[in-house]
């Protein structure tokens, strides 16, 4: 009898063999608590960082976007009937683009929150959406939008002009979030896997399988790509962050369920700050946590001051 080993089994074996190829980053600090005041959150989802290091957060349950400086100090907030705001990105122009699930639209704002453009409506034609989810911007000005229940990714320019799309039932199964790598690859999360495409939508490969161990995924949401091209995945259902190479080889993981420092409760969004530290929206703990490999005394001091501004965040000392 001949034993046949499929590619999924080989991938899982490789992940297990290379597990803990590097140490996880350390917990550096946090901000936020449950509420609707400045700097508080009500189930935050996605984040984006602009060229000045400012951090924009989709405060999903409060129907608004909040803007913070690089240290997490509150700057401003705005909302414009954003009852389904779920994902956010910064375009090449510096403007902010947000997917509005409830209205099946994309909205473009200036950095101070002025509404500049709205496009989209519910439907299946090019330029229409059925529950837009993740959004990502390319340096060439293209905007990639996950059109979740139309099982596709649509691509536009910054003025909302439809360019092209790809996807179908079978390839996608309610895709969620999206990230673009500097080399041009496009990463899309869905169910228990990550799909990889080139920048024009040609399918390349995928990785992932349902489970709780190293390299396994359970309902992943946010994706980010670091300066080295490694892929960071918010493994939402497993309450942890996992890090992979660009080819999907497992590198490390961190986070356990809970409310303490470095613990997570449905991590949703993930992004890399200008200083290389990793920001995570800890959704059901209503806070942002920061992780990194080399914290500096100046950064640690900033987090200490934030505690008093946000009424004593969970576990901050």
mmCIF file of C-alpha atoms in Angstrom:
data_model
loop_
_atom_site.group_PDB
_atom_site.id
_atom_site.type_symbol
_atom_site.label_atom_id
_atom_site.label_comp_id
_atom_site.label_asym_id
_atom_site.label_seq_id
_atom_site.Cartn_x
_atom_site.Cartn_y
_atom_site.Cartn_z
ATOM 1 C CA UNK A 1 0.000 0.000 0.000
ATOM 2 C CA UNK A 2 1.449 3.384 -1.011
ATOM 3 C CA UNK A 3 1.285 6.248 1.475
ATOM 4 C CA UNK A 4 0.509 9.604 -0.147
ATOM 5 C CA UNK A 5 1.418 12.769 1.767
ATOM 6 C CA UNK A 6 -0.466 15.844 0.590
ATOM 7 C CA UNK A 7 0.857 19.418 0.523
ATOM 8 C CA UNK A 8 -1.211 20.423 3.579
ATOM 9 C CA UNK A 9 0.403 17.696 5.697
ATOM 10 C CA UNK A 10 3.862 18.747 4.501
ATOM 11 C CA UNK A 11 3.102 22.386 5.359
ATOM 12 C CA UNK A 12 1.958 21.463 8.854
ATOM 13 C CA UNK A 13 5.033 19.332 9.417
ATOM 14 C CA UNK A 14 7.271 22.183 8.296
ATOM 15 C CA UNK A 15 5.526 24.615 10.624
ATOM 16 C CA UNK A 16 5.980 22.236 13.544
ATOM 17 C CA UNK A 17 9.649 21.683 12.739
ATOM 18 C CA UNK A 18 10.418 25.408 12.506
ATOM 19 C CA UNK A 19 8.253 26.497 15.447
ATOM 20 C CA UNK A 20 9.887 29.088 17.695
ATOM 21 C CA UNK A 21 12.479 29.995 15.060
ATOM 22 C CA UNK A 22 12.600 33.332 16.881
ATOM 23 C CA UNK A 23 11.488 34.740 20.218
ATOM 24 C CA UNK A 24 8.178 36.615 20.441
ATOM 25 C CA UNK A 25 8.201 40.370 21.071
ATOM 26 C CA UNK A 26 7.682 41.778 24.556
ATOM 27 C CA UNK A 27 4.667 43.636 25.888
ATOM 28 C CA UNK A 28 5.461 47.362 25.944
ATOM 29 C CA UNK A 29 2.239 49.083 26.971
ATOM 30 C CA UNK A 30 -1.391 49.828 26.220
ATOM 31 C CA UNK A 31 -4.048 52.489 26.182
ATOM 32 C CA UNK A 32 -7.811 52.574 26.250
ATOM 33 C CA UNK A 33 -10.703 51.312 28.333
ATOM 34 C CA UNK A 34 -14.374 50.629 27.679
ATOM 35 C CA UNK A 35 -16.410 53.740 27.000
ATOM 36 C CA UNK A 36 -17.291 56.473 24.546
ATOM 37 C CA UNK A 37 -15.029 59.264 25.799
ATOM 38 C CA UNK A 38 -11.856 60.479 24.100
ATOM 39 C CA UNK A 39 -9.335 57.642 24.026
ATOM 40 C CA UNK A 40 -11.869 55.055 25.168
ATOM 41 C CA UNK A 41 -13.090 52.248 22.920
ATOM 42 C CA UNK A 42 -16.183 50.211 22.200
ATOM 43 C CA UNK A 43 -14.983 47.109 20.340
ATOM 44 C CA UNK A 44 -12.213 48.643 18.204
ATOM 45 C CA UNK A 45 -11.418 46.831 14.971
ATOM 46 C CA UNK A 46 -8.776 48.031 12.519
ATOM 47 C CA UNK A 47 -5.897 50.528 12.691
ATOM 48 C CA UNK A 48 -3.634 52.439 10.310
ATOM 49 C CA UNK A 49 -0.500 54.564 10.763
ATOM 50 C CA UNK A 50 0.262 57.631 8.641
ATOM 51 C CA UNK A 51 3.617 59.011 7.490
ATOM 52 C CA UNK A 52 3.893 61.159 10.629
ATOM 53 C CA UNK A 53 3.312 58.181 12.913
ATOM 54 C CA UNK A 54 -0.247 59.125 13.878
ATOM 55 C CA UNK A 55 -2.507 56.170 14.619
ATOM 56 C CA UNK A 56 -6.101 55.956 13.340
ATOM 57 C CA UNK A 57 -8.442 53.467 15.010
ATOM 58 C CA UNK A 58 -11.851 52.223 13.874
ATOM 59 C CA UNK A 59 -13.901 52.471 17.062
ATOM 60 C CA UNK A 60 -16.572 50.153 15.707
ATOM 61 C CA UNK A 61 -19.137 50.201 18.533
ATOM 62 C CA UNK A 62 -18.969 53.989 18.905
ATOM 63 C CA UNK A 63 -19.312 54.572 15.127
ATOM 64 C CA UNK A 64 -16.267 56.780 14.873
ATOM 65 C CA UNK A 65 -12.608 57.037 13.937
ATOM 66 C CA UNK A 66 -10.183 58.113 16.646
ATOM 67 C CA UNK A 67 -6.792 59.658 15.928
ATOM 68 C CA UNK A 68 -3.801 59.371 18.292
ATOM 69 C CA UNK A 69 -0.201 60.466 18.118
ATOM 70 C CA UNK A 70 2.612 57.913 17.956
ATOM 71 C CA UNK A 71 2.640 57.525 21.750
ATOM 72 C CA UNK A 72 -1.098 56.916 21.989
ATOM 73 C CA UNK A 73 -2.175 60.380 23.100
ATOM 74 C CA UNK A 74 -5.681 61.267 21.888
ATOM 75 C CA UNK A 75 -5.814 63.955 19.181
ATOM 76 C CA UNK A 76 -9.304 63.985 17.672
ATOM 77 C CA UNK A 77 -12.267 61.842 16.636
ATOM 78 C CA UNK A 78 -14.946 61.952 13.986
ATOM 79 C CA UNK A 79 -17.927 60.020 12.722
ATOM 80 C CA UNK A 80 -20.207 60.384 9.738
ATOM 81 C CA UNK A 81 -23.011 57.852 10.016
ATOM 82 C CA UNK A 82 -20.338 55.137 10.189
ATOM 83 C CA UNK A 83 -22.539 52.458 11.724
ATOM 84 C CA UNK A 84 -20.568 49.651 10.117
ATOM 85 C CA UNK A 85 -17.062 51.076 10.050
ATOM 86 C CA UNK A 86 -14.746 48.061 10.083
ATOM 87 C CA UNK A 87 -11.407 48.678 8.334
ATOM 88 C CA UNK A 88 -9.114 51.626 7.607
ATOM 89 C CA UNK A 89 -6.067 52.469 5.504
ATOM 90 C CA UNK A 90 -3.948 55.481 4.544
ATOM 91 C CA UNK A 91 -3.778 56.232 0.814
ATOM 92 C CA UNK A 92 -0.756 57.449 -1.118
ATOM 93 C CA UNK A 93 -2.273 60.948 -0.925
ATOM 94 C CA UNK A 94 -2.294 60.818 2.884
ATOM 95 C CA UNK A 95 -6.087 60.638 3.021
ATOM 96 C CA UNK A 96 -7.895 58.042 5.138
ATOM 97 C CA UNK A 97 -10.118 55.387 3.560
ATOM 98 C CA UNK A 98 -12.696 53.488 5.622
ATOM 99 C CA UNK A 99 -15.022 50.622 4.730
ATOM 100 C CA UNK A 100 -18.599 51.224 5.916
ATOM 101 C CA UNK A 101 -20.283 47.825 6.081
ATOM 102 C CA UNK A 102 -23.755 49.005 7.045
ATOM 103 C CA UNK A 103 -24.008 51.302 4.026
ATOM 104 C CA UNK A 104 -21.915 49.102 1.667
ATOM 105 C CA UNK A 105 -19.589 51.984 0.902
ATOM 106 C CA UNK A 106 -16.039 53.272 1.068
ATOM 107 C CA UNK A 107 -15.498 56.713 2.577
ATOM 108 C CA UNK A 108 -12.505 58.987 2.062
ATOM 109 C CA UNK A 109 -11.509 61.526 4.721
ATOM 110 C CA UNK A 110 -8.792 64.113 5.099
ATOM 111 C CA UNK A 111 -6.389 63.560 8.018
ATOM 112 C CA UNK A 112 -8.477 65.956 10.149
ATOM 113 C CA UNK A 113 -11.673 64.004 9.474
ATOM 114 C CA UNK A 114 -13.268 66.072 6.710
ATOM 115 C CA UNK A 115 -15.376 63.838 4.470
ATOM 116 C CA UNK A 116 -14.145 64.135 0.899
ATOM 117 C CA UNK A 117 -15.715 61.279 -1.042
ATOM 118 C CA UNK A 118 -18.142 58.369 -0.757
ATOM 119 C CA UNK A 119 -18.543 55.542 -3.249
ATOM 120 C CA UNK A 120 -20.394 52.272 -3.472
ATOM 121 C CA UNK A 121 -23.854 50.851 -2.921
ATOM 122 C CA UNK A 122 -25.266 47.409 -2.215
ATOM 123 C CA UNK A 123 -25.159 45.099 -5.212
ATOM 124 C CA UNK A 124 -23.091 42.706 -7.275
ATOM 125 C CA UNK A 125 -21.929 44.880 -10.172
ATOM 126 C CA UNK A 126 -18.415 46.297 -10.450
ATOM 127 C CA UNK A 127 -18.069 49.104 -7.920
ATOM 128 C CA UNK A 128 -20.920 47.819 -5.760
ATOM 129 C CA UNK A 129 -20.452 45.900 -2.513
ATOM 130 C CA UNK A 130 -22.061 43.295 -0.319
ATOM 131 C CA UNK A 131 -20.523 44.003 3.085
ATOM 132 C CA UNK A 132 -17.097 45.506 2.345
ATOM 133 C CA UNK A 133 -14.551 44.354 4.906
ATOM 134 C CA UNK A 134 -10.765 44.835 4.806
ATOM 135 C CA UNK A 135 -9.153 47.691 2.913
ATOM 136 C CA UNK A 136 -5.531 48.369 1.961
ATOM 137 C CA UNK A 137 -3.717 51.040 -0.050
ATOM 138 C CA UNK A 138 -0.885 50.641 -2.551
ATOM 139 C CA UNK A 139 1.836 53.315 -2.983
ATOM 140 C CA UNK A 140 0.773 53.684 -6.626
ATOM 141 C CA UNK A 141 -2.604 55.030 -5.485
ATOM 142 C CA UNK A 142 -4.688 51.903 -5.847
ATOM 143 C CA UNK A 143 -7.165 50.964 -3.118
ATOM 144 C CA UNK A 144 -7.916 47.257 -2.545
ATOM 145 C CA UNK A 145 -11.270 46.416 -0.925
ATOM 146 C CA UNK A 146 -12.420 42.999 0.299
ATOM 147 C CA UNK A 147 -16.009 42.637 -0.949
ATOM 148 C CA UNK A 148 -16.856 39.979 1.594
ATOM 149 C CA UNK A 149 -20.125 38.400 0.503
ATOM 150 C CA UNK A 150 -19.536 38.961 -3.182
ATOM 151 C CA UNK A 151 -16.476 36.718 -2.610
ATOM 152 C CA UNK A 152 -14.016 39.033 -4.329
ATOM 153 C CA UNK A 153 -11.448 41.795 -4.002
ATOM 154 C CA UNK A 154 -12.150 45.013 -5.881
ATOM 155 C CA UNK A 155 -9.507 47.568 -6.841
ATOM 156 C CA UNK A 156 -10.122 51.318 -7.281
ATOM 157 C CA UNK A 157 -8.133 54.496 -7.619
ATOM 158 C CA UNK A 158 -8.319 57.047 -4.798
ATOM 159 C CA UNK A 159 -11.216 58.830 -6.513
ATOM 160 C CA UNK A 160 -13.349 55.695 -6.368
ATOM 161 C CA UNK A 161 -12.966 54.765 -10.034
ATOM 162 C CA UNK A 162 -13.362 51.022 -10.470
ATOM 163 C CA UNK A 163 -10.283 49.368 -12.011
ATOM 164 C CA UNK A 164 -10.691 45.585 -11.758
ATOM 165 C CA UNK A 165 -11.556 42.736 -9.420
ATOM 166 C CA UNK A 166 -10.868 39.077 -8.826
ATOM 167 C CA UNK A 167 -12.388 36.204 -6.884
ATOM 168 C CA UNK A 168 -15.265 33.783 -6.881
ATOM 169 C CA UNK A 169 -17.080 31.293 -4.685
ATOM 170 C CA UNK A 170 -14.666 28.428 -4.259
ATOM 171 C CA UNK A 171 -11.596 30.616 -4.206
ATOM 172 C CA UNK A 172 -12.994 32.824 -1.436
ATOM 173 C CA UNK A 173 -15.226 31.921 1.485
ATOM 174 C CA UNK A 174 -16.282 35.187 3.144
ATOM 175 C CA UNK A 175 -12.824 36.814 3.033
ATOM 176 C CA UNK A 176 -12.078 39.256 5.840
ATOM 177 C CA UNK A 177 -8.950 41.397 5.855
ATOM 178 C CA UNK A 178 -6.183 42.318 3.440
ATOM 179 C CA UNK A 179 -2.574 43.511 3.484
ATOM 180 C CA UNK A 180 -0.110 44.495 0.768
ATOM 181 C CA UNK A 181 3.584 43.624 0.890
ATOM 182 C CA UNK A 182 6.257 45.984 -0.477
ATOM 183 C CA UNK A 183 7.177 43.334 -3.038
ATOM 184 C CA UNK A 184 3.652 43.355 -4.449
ATOM 185 C CA UNK A 185 2.049 40.286 -2.866
ATOM 186 C CA UNK A 186 -1.490 40.613 -1.519
ATOM 187 C CA UNK A 187 -2.487 38.679 1.613
ATOM 188 C CA UNK A 188 -6.162 37.956 2.383
ATOM 189 C CA UNK A 189 -7.494 36.294 5.545
ATOM 190 C CA UNK A 190 -10.538 34.055 5.596
ATOM 191 C CA UNK A 191 -11.872 31.369 7.920
ATOM 192 C CA UNK A 192 -8.760 29.430 8.930
ATOM 193 C CA UNK A 193 -6.246 30.375 6.261
ATOM 194 C CA UNK A 194 -4.287 33.086 4.475
ATOM 195 C CA UNK A 195 -4.491 33.381 0.674
ATOM 196 C CA UNK A 196 -1.700 35.002 -1.336
ATOM 197 C CA UNK A 197 -2.008 36.769 -4.708
ATOM 198 C CA UNK A 198 0.149 39.014 -6.820
ATOM 199 C CA UNK A 199 -0.817 42.701 -7.059
ATOM 200 C CA UNK A 200 -2.998 42.014 -10.110
ATOM 201 C CA UNK A 201 -4.981 39.273 -8.371
ATOM 202 C CA UNK A 202 -3.285 36.155 -9.768
ATOM 203 C CA UNK A 203 -3.527 33.381 -7.178
ATOM 204 C CA UNK A 204 -0.142 32.217 -5.855
ATOM 205 C CA UNK A 205 -0.642 29.964 -2.822
ATOM 206 C CA UNK A 206 -2.267 29.667 0.581
ATOM 207 C CA UNK A 207 -1.462 28.419 4.060
ATOM 208 C CA UNK A 208 -3.288 27.579 7.258
ATOM 209 C CA UNK A 209 -5.574 24.991 8.804
ATOM 210 C CA UNK A 210 -8.041 25.102 11.681
ATOM 211 C CA UNK A 211 -6.524 24.398 15.059
ATOM 212 C CA UNK A 212 -4.965 25.886 18.174
ATOM 213 C CA UNK A 213 -1.300 24.930 17.831
ATOM 214 C CA UNK A 214 1.624 26.807 16.344
ATOM 215 C CA UNK A 215 0.887 27.729 12.729
ATOM 216 C CA UNK A 216 -2.777 26.770 12.958
ATOM 217 C CA UNK A 217 -5.471 29.461 12.657
ATOM 218 C CA UNK A 218 -9.024 30.042 13.852
ATOM 219 C CA UNK A 219 -10.971 32.868 12.197
ATOM 220 C CA UNK A 220 -8.028 35.191 11.544
ATOM 221 C CA UNK A 221 -8.790 38.847 10.916
ATOM 222 C CA UNK A 222 -6.132 41.564 10.621
ATOM 223 C CA UNK A 223 -2.907 41.106 8.672
ATOM 224 C CA UNK A 224 0.195 43.284 8.554
ATOM 225 C CA UNK A 225 3.567 43.022 6.841
ATOM 226 C CA UNK A 226 6.688 44.183 8.695
ATOM 227 C CA UNK A 227 9.805 45.824 7.249
ATOM 228 C CA UNK A 228 11.431 42.420 6.715
ATOM 229 C CA UNK A 229 8.451 41.156 4.719
ATOM 230 C CA UNK A 230 7.200 38.855 7.468
ATOM 231 C CA UNK A 231 3.441 38.459 7.824
ATOM 232 C CA UNK A 232 1.715 39.199 11.151
ATOM 233 C CA UNK A 233 -1.733 37.672 11.623
ATOM 234 C CA UNK A 234 -4.321 38.489 14.280
ATOM 235 C CA UNK A 235 -5.496 34.951 15.059
ATOM 236 C CA UNK A 236 -8.760 36.209 16.484
ATOM 237 C CA UNK A 237 -10.403 32.944 17.484
ATOM 238 C CA UNK A 238 -7.257 31.707 19.219
ATOM 239 C CA UNK A 239 -6.625 35.005 21.066
ATOM 240 C CA UNK A 240 -3.045 35.357 19.844
ATOM 241 C CA UNK A 241 -0.793 36.894 17.210
ATOM 242 C CA UNK A 242 1.175 34.669 14.859
ATOM 243 C CA UNK A 243 4.156 35.623 12.720
ATOM 244 C CA UNK A 244 5.066 33.908 9.444
ATOM 245 C CA UNK A 245 7.582 34.368 6.671
ATOM 246 C CA UNK A 246 6.302 35.686 3.355
ATOM 247 C CA UNK A 247 6.056 32.047 2.218
ATOM 248 C CA UNK A 248 3.876 31.073 5.186
ATOM 249 C CA UNK A 249 6.488 29.375 7.369
ATOM 250 C CA UNK A 250 5.668 29.791 11.065
ATOM 251 C CA UNK A 251 8.150 31.931 13.038
ATOM 252 C CA UNK A 252 6.671 32.729 16.440
ATOM 253 C CA UNK A 253 3.485 33.582 18.335
ATOM 254 C CA UNK A 254 2.378 35.472 21.420
ATOM 255 C CA UNK A 255 -0.718 36.140 23.469
ATOM 256 C CA UNK A 256 -3.036 34.058 25.624
ATOM 257 C CA UNK A 257 -6.724 34.618 26.491
ATOM 258 C CA UNK A 258 -7.220 37.115 29.285
ATOM 259 C CA UNK A 259 -7.280 40.739 30.383
ATOM 260 C CA UNK A 260 -3.749 41.217 31.740
ATOM 261 C CA UNK A 261 -0.722 42.802 30.133
ATOM 262 C CA UNK A 262 -0.005 41.045 26.846
ATOM 263 C CA UNK A 263 -3.144 38.904 27.102
ATOM 264 C CA UNK A 264 -5.775 39.178 24.390
ATOM 265 C CA UNK A 265 -9.514 38.859 23.930
ATOM 266 C CA UNK A 266 -10.412 38.688 20.244
ATOM 267 C CA UNK A 267 -7.471 40.576 18.733
ATOM 268 C CA UNK A 268 -8.758 42.061 15.482
ATOM 269 C CA UNK A 269 -6.507 44.654 13.890
ATOM 270 C CA UNK A 270 -2.733 44.710 13.656
ATOM 271 C CA UNK A 271 -0.281 47.218 12.227
ATOM 272 C CA UNK A 272 3.389 48.129 12.432
ATOM 273 C CA UNK A 273 4.268 51.566 13.792
ATOM 274 C CA UNK A 274 7.011 53.722 12.291
ATOM 275 C CA UNK A 275 9.404 52.668 15.073
ATOM 276 C CA UNK A 276 8.836 49.001 14.207
ATOM 277 C CA UNK A 277 6.711 48.189 17.231
ATOM 278 C CA UNK A 278 3.531 46.191 16.686
ATOM 279 C CA UNK A 279 0.104 47.591 17.574
ATOM 280 C CA UNK A 280 -2.867 45.288 18.174
ATOM 281 C CA UNK A 281 -6.533 46.172 18.668
ATOM 282 C CA UNK A 282 -7.530 43.981 21.602
ATOM 283 C CA UNK A 283 -11.165 44.185 20.616
ATOM 284 C CA UNK A 284 -13.125 42.695 23.506
ATOM 285 C CA UNK A 285 -10.747 44.229 26.046
ATOM 286 C CA UNK A 286 -11.438 47.635 24.450
ATOM 287 C CA UNK A 287 -7.798 48.697 24.214
ATOM 288 C CA UNK A 288 -4.715 48.960 22.032
ATOM 289 C CA UNK A 289 -1.629 46.979 23.045
ATOM 290 C CA UNK A 290 1.920 47.557 21.847
ATOM 291 C CA UNK A 291 4.612 44.891 21.469
ATOM 292 C CA UNK A 292 8.215 45.094 20.377
ATOM 293 C CA UNK A 293 11.688 43.648 20.573
ATOM 294 C CA UNK A 294 13.657 46.618 21.906
ATOM 295 C CA UNK A 295 11.652 49.054 24.050
ATOM 296 C CA UNK A 296 13.367 52.347 24.807
ATOM 297 C CA UNK A 297 13.208 54.263 28.114
ATOM 298 C CA UNK A 298 11.507 57.186 26.338
ATOM 299 C CA UNK A 299 8.709 54.934 25.061
ATOM 300 C CA UNK A 300 8.233 53.304 28.465
ATOM 301 C CA UNK A 301 7.903 56.756 30.063
ATOM 302 C CA UNK A 302 5.243 57.764 27.539
ATOM 303 C CA UNK A 303 3.100 54.728 28.355
ATOM 304 C CA UNK A 304 3.359 55.526 32.077
ATOM 305 C CA UNK A 305 1.954 59.013 31.528
ATOM 306 C CA UNK A 306 -0.919 57.619 29.451
ATOM 307 C CA UNK A 307 -2.304 55.687 32.393
ATOM 308 C CA UNK A 308 -3.633 58.803 34.093
ATOM 309 C CA UNK A 309 -5.072 60.182 30.847
ATOM 310 C CA UNK A 310 -7.171 57.098 30.302
ATOM 311 C CA UNK A 311 -8.388 56.442 33.840
ATOM 312 C CA UNK A 312 -6.143 53.466 34.585
ATOM 313 C CA UNK A 313 -5.992 50.933 31.772
ATOM 314 C CA UNK A 314 -6.372 47.272 32.626
ATOM 315 C CA UNK A 315 -3.150 45.858 33.998
ATOM 316 C CA UNK A 316 -0.969 48.930 33.344
ATOM 317 C CA UNK A 317 1.654 49.514 36.024
#
